[in-house]
C-alpha positions as a Markdown table, in Angstrom:
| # | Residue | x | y | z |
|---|---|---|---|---|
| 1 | Unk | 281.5 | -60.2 | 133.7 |
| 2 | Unk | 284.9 | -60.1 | 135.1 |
| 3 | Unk | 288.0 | -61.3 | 133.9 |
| 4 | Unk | 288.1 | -64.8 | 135.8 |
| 5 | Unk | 285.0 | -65.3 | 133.7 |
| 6 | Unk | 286.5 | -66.0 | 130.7 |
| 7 | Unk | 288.1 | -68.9 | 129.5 |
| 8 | Unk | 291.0 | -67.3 | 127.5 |
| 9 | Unk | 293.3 | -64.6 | 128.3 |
| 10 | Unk | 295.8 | -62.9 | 126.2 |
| 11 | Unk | 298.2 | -60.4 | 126.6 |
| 12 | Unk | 298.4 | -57.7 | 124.2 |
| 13 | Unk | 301.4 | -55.0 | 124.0 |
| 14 | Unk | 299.8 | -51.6 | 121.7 |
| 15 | Unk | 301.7 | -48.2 | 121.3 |
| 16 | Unk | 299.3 | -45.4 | 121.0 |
| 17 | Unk | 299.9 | -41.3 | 119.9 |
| 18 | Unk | 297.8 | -40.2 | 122.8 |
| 19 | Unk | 297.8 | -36.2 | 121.0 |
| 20 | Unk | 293.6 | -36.9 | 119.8 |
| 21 | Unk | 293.0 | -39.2 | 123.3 |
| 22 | Unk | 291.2 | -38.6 | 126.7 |
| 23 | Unk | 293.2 | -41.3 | 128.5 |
| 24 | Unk | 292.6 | -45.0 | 128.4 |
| 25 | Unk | 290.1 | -45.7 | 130.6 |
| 26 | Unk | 286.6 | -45.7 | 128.5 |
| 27 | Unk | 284.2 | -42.6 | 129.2 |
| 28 | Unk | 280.8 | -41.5 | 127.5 |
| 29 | Unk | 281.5 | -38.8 | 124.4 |
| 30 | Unk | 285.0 | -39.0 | 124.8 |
| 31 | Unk | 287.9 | -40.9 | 122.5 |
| 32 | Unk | 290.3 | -43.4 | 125.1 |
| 33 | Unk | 292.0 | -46.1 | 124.0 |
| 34 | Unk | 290.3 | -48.7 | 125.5 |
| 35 | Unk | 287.4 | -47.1 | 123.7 |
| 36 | Unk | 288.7 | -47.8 | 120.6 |
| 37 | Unk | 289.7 | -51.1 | 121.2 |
| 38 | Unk | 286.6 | -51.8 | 122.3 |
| 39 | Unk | 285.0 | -50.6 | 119.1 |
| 40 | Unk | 287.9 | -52.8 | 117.2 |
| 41 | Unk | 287.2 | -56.0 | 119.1 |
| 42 | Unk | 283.4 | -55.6 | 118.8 |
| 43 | Unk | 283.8 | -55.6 | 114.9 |
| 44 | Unk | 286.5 | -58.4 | 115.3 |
| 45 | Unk | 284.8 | -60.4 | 117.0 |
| 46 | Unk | 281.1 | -59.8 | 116.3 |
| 47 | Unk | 280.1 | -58.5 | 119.7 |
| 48 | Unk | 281.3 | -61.8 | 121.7 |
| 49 | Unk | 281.3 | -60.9 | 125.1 |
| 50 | Unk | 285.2 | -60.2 | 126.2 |
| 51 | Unk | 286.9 | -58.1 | 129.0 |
| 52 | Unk | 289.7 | -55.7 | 128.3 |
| 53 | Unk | 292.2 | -54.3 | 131.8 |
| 54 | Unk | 294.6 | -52.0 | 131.0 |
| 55 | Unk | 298.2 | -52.2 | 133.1 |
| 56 | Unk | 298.6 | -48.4 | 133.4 |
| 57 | Unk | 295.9 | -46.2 | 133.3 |
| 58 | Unk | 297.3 | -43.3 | 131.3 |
| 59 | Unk | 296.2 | -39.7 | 131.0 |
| 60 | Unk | 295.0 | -38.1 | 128.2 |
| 61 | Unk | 297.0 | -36.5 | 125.7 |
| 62 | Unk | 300.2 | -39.0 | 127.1 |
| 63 | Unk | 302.1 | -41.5 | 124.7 |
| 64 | Unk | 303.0 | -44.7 | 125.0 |
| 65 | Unk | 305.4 | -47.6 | 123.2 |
| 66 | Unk | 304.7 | -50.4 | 125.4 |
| 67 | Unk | 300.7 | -50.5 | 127.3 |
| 68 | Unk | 300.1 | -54.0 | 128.2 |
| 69 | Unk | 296.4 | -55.1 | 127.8 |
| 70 | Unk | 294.7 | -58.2 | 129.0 |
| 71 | Unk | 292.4 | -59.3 | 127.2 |
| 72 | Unk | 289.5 | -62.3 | 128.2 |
| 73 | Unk | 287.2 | -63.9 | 125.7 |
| 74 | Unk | 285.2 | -67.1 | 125.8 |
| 75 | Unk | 286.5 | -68.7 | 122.6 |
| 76 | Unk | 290.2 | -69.6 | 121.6 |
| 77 | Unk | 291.7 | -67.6 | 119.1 |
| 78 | Unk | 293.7 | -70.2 | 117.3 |
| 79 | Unk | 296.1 | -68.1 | 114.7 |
| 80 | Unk | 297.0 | -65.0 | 116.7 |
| 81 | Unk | 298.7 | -63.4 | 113.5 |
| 82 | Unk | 295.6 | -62.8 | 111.6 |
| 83 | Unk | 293.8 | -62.0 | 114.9 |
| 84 | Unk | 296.3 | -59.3 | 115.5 |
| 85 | Unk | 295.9 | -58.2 | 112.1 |
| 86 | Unk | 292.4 | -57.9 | 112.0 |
| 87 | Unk | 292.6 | -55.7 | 115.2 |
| 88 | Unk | 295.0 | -53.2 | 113.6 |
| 89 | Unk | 293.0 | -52.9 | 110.6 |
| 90 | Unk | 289.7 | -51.9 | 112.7 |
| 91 | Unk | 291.4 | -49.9 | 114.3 |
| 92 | Unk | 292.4 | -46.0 | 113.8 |
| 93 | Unk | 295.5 | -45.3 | 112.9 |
| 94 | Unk | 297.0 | -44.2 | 116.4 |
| 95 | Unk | 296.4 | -47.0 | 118.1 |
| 96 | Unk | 298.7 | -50.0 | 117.0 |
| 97 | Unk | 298.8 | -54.1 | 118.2 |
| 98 | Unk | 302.4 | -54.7 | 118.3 |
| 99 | Unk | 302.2 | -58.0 | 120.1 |
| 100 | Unk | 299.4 | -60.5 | 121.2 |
| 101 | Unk | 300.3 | -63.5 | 123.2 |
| 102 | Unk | 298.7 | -66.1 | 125.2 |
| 103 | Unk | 298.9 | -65.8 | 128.8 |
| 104 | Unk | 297.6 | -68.2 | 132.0 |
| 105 | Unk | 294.3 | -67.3 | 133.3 |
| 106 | Unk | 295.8 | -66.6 | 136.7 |
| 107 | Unk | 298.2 | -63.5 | 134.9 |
| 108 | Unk | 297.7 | -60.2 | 136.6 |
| 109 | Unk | 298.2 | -57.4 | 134.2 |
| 110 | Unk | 298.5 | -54.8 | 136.5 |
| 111 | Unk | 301.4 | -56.9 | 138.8 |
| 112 | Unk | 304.7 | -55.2 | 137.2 |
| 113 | Unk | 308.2 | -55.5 | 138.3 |
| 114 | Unk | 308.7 | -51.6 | 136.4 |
| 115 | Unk | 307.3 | -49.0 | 134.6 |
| 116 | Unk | 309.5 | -46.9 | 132.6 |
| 117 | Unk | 308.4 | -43.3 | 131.5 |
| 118 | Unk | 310.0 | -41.0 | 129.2 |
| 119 | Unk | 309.7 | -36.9 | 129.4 |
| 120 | Unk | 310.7 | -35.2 | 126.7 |
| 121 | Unk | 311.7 | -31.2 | 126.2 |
| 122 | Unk | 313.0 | -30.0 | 123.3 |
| 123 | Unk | 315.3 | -26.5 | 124.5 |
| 124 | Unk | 316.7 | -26.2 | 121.1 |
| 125 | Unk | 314.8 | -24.9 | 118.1 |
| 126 | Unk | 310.8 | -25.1 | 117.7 |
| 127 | Unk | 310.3 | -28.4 | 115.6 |
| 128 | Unk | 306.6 | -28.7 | 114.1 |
| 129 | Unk | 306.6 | -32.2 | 113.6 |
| 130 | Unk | 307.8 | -33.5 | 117.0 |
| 131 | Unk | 306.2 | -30.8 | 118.9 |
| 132 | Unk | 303.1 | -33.2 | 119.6 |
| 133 | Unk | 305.1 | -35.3 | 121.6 |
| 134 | Unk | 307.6 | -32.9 | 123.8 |
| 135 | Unk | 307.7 | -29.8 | 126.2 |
| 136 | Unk | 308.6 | -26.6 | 124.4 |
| 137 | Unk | 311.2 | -25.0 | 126.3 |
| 138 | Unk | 311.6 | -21.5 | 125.5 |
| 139 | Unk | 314.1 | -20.2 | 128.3 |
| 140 | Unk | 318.0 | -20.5 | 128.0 |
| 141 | Unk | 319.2 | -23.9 | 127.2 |
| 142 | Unk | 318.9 | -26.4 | 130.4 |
| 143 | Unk | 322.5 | -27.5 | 132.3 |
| 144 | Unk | 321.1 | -30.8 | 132.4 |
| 145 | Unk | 323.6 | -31.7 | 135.4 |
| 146 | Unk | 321.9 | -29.3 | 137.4 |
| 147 | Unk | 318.5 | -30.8 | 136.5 |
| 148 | Unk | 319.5 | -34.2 | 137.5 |
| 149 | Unk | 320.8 | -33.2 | 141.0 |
| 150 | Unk | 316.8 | -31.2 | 141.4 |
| 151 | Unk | 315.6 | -34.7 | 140.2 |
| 152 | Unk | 317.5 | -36.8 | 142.7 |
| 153 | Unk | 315.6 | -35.5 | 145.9 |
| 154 | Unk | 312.5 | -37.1 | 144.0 |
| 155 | Unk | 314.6 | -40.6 | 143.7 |
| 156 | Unk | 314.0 | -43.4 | 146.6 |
| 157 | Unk | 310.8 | -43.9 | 148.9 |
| 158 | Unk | 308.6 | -40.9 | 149.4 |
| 159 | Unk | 304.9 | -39.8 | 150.0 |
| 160 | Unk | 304.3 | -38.5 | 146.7 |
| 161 | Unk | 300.7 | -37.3 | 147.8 |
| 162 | Unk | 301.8 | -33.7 | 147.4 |
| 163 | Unk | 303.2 | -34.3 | 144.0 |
| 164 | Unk | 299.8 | -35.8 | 142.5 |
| 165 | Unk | 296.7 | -35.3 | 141.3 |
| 166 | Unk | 295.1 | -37.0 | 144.3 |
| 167 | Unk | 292.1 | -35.3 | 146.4 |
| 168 | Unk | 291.7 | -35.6 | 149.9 |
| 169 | Unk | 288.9 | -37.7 | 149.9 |
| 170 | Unk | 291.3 | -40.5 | 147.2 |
| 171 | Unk | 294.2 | -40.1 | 149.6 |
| 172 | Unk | 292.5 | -42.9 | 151.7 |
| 173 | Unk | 292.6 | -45.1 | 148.8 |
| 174 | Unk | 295.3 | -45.1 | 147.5 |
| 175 | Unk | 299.3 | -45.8 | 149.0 |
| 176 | Unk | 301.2 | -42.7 | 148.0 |
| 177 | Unk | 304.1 | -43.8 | 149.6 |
| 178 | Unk | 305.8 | -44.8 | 146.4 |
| 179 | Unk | 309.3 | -45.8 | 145.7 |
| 180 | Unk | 311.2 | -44.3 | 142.3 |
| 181 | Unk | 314.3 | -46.7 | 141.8 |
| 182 | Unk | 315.6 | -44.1 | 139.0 |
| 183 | Unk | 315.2 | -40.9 | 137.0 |
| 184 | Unk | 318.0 | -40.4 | 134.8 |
| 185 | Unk | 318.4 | -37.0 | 132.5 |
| 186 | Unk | 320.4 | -37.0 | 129.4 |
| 187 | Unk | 320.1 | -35.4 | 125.4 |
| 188 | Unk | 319.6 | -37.7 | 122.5 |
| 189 | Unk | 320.9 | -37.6 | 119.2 |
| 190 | Unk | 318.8 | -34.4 | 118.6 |
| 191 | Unk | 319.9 | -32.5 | 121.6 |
| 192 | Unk | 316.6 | -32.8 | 123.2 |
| 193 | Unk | 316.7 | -33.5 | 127.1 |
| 194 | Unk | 315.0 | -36.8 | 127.7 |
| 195 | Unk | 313.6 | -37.6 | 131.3 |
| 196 | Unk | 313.3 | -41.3 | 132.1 |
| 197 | Unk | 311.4 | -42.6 | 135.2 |
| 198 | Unk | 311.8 | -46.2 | 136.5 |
| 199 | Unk | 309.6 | -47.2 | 139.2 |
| 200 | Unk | 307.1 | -50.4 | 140.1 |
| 201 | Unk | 303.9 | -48.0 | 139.6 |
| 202 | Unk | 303.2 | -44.3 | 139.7 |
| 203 | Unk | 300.2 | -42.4 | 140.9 |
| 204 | Unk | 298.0 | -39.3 | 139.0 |
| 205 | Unk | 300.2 | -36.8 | 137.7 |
| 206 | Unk | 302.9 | -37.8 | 139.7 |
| 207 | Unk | 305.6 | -37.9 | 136.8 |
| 208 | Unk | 304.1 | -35.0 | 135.6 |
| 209 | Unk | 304.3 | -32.9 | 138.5 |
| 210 | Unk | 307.3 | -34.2 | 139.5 |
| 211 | Unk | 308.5 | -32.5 | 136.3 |
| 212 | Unk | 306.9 | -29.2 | 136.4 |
| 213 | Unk | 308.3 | -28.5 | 140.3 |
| 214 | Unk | 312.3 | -29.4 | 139.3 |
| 215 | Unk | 311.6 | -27.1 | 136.4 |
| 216 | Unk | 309.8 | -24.0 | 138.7 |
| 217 | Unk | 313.2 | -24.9 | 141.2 |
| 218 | Unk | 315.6 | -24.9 | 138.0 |
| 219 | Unk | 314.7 | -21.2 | 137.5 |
| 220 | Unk | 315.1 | -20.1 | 141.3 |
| 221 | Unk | 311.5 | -20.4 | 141.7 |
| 222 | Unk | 310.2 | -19.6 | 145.7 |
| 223 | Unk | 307.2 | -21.8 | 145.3 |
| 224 | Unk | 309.1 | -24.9 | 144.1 |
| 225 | Unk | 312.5 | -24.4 | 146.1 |
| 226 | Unk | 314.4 | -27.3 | 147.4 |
| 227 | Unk | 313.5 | -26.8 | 150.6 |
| 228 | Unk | 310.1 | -26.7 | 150.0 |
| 229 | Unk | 310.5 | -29.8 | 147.6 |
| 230 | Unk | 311.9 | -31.9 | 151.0 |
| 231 | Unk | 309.2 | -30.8 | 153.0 |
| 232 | Unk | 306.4 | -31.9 | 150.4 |
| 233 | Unk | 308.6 | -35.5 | 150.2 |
| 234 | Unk | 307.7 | -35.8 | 154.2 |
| 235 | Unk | 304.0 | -34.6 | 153.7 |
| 236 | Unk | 304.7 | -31.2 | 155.5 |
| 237 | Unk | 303.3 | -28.0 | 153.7 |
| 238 | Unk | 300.8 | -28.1 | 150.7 |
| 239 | Unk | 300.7 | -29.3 | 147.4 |
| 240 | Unk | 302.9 | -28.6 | 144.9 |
| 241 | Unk | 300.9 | -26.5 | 142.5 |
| 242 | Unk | 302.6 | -26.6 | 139.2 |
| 243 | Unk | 302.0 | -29.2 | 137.0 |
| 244 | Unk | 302.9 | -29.5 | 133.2 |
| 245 | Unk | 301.7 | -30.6 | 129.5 |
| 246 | Unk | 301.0 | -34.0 | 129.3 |
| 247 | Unk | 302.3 | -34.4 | 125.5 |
| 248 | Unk | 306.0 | -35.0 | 126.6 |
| 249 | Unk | 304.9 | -38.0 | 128.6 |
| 250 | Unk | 305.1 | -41.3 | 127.3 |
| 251 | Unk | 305.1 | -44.9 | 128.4 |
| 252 | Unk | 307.9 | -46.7 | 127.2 |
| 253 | Unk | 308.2 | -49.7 | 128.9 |
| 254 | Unk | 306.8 | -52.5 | 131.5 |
| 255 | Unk | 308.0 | -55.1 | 132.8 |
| 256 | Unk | 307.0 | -58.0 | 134.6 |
């Protein structure tokens, strides 16, 4: 069934630690998110037929504060609370409901105004208990002005095919002219450097690689110059071929 079958829709807002996670779209043998809130809702709801359509489709091993879900069932859930409660307590602990509203039937979860993503690299001193959730940097401590200036050639409208995780074959599928409104680089309160992406949608690995090549040009690297990084930006050359852990990505924010 698809989700103009259902009767109901609701909008749920989870926040997951995507360290144990194969991504959120469902796959045989393999823990995703939407797995697990499958599992949930199947308890909750004693196997009702319902429809679940995530709004970004992350990766595994990324993070995320703020995933919008749509959900569509054929009964009215009357006290949202306790249904939202029942949900968390099926579910394993990192995967959280933080929010579950009602939303029209005609809502398109996918239809954003912005996505923000956070990158995180911690360039100080090896921390064990964050260390699930950043980039260990082991060089000398980053000039984080001179990162931001590699990061604004990435900023504006660009074909971001040779930045992604695309094949050949998907390129025809998907538009990978994209437009990134903002990255921003800054340290937080723990001197970490924080990496934060606005745009309306990203494609695979995009952010990812995005990061690894300003890091390869950051050290002088001859693959990842920024010469090289302009003529990838106008579809000229190959691909970019660095790409980077996924546990310093994390969703933090959409918006519609």
């Amino acid at each position: 069934m698809s989700m103009l079958d259902f009767k109901y829709h609701y909008l749920l807002t989870i926040s997951y630690d995507g360290s144990s996670f194969n991504g959120w779209i469902i796959q045989n043998n393999k823990r995703t998110i939407q797995g697990e809130l499958t599992k949930a809702l199947n308890k909750l709801t004693k196997k009702a037929d319902f429809s679940l359509l995530g709004a970004s489709k992350t990766d595994a091993k990324v993070h995320a504060l703020d995933q919008k879900v749509l959900l569509g069932v054929d009964f009215e859930i009357k006290n949202l609370s306790l249904f939202k409660r029942g949900l968390n307590r099926s579910l394993p602990l990192d995967v959280r409901v933080n929010d579950l509203i009602t939303v029209d039937k005609d809502f398109k979860v996918r239809d954003v105004k912005q996505k923000t993503y956070r990158y995180t690299i911690n360039d100080q001193n090896f921390d064990l208990f964050t260390q699930r959730y950043e980039l260990n940097w082991f060089e000398e401590e980053i000039d984080i002005n001179k990162l931001q200036e590699i990061f604004n050639l990435f900023v504006g409208s660009h074909d971001f095919y040779l930045f992604s995780g695309l094949s050949e074959k998907e390129k025809a599928d998907f538009k990978t002219t994209r437009d990134i409104e903002e990255i921003k680089v800054l340290r937080n309160k723990e001197n970490k450097i924080e990496i934060y992406f606005k745009a309306k949608g990203f494609i695979r690995y995009q952010i990812r690689m995005i990061v690894a090549a300003s890091l390869q040009c950051y050290l002088n690297s001859k693959r990842s110059s920024v010469e090289l990084i302009k003529e990838r930006l106008n579809g000229k050359g190959d691909k970019s071929p660095f790409n980077i852990d996924a546990k310093g990505l994390c969703l933090m924010k959409i918006e519609y």
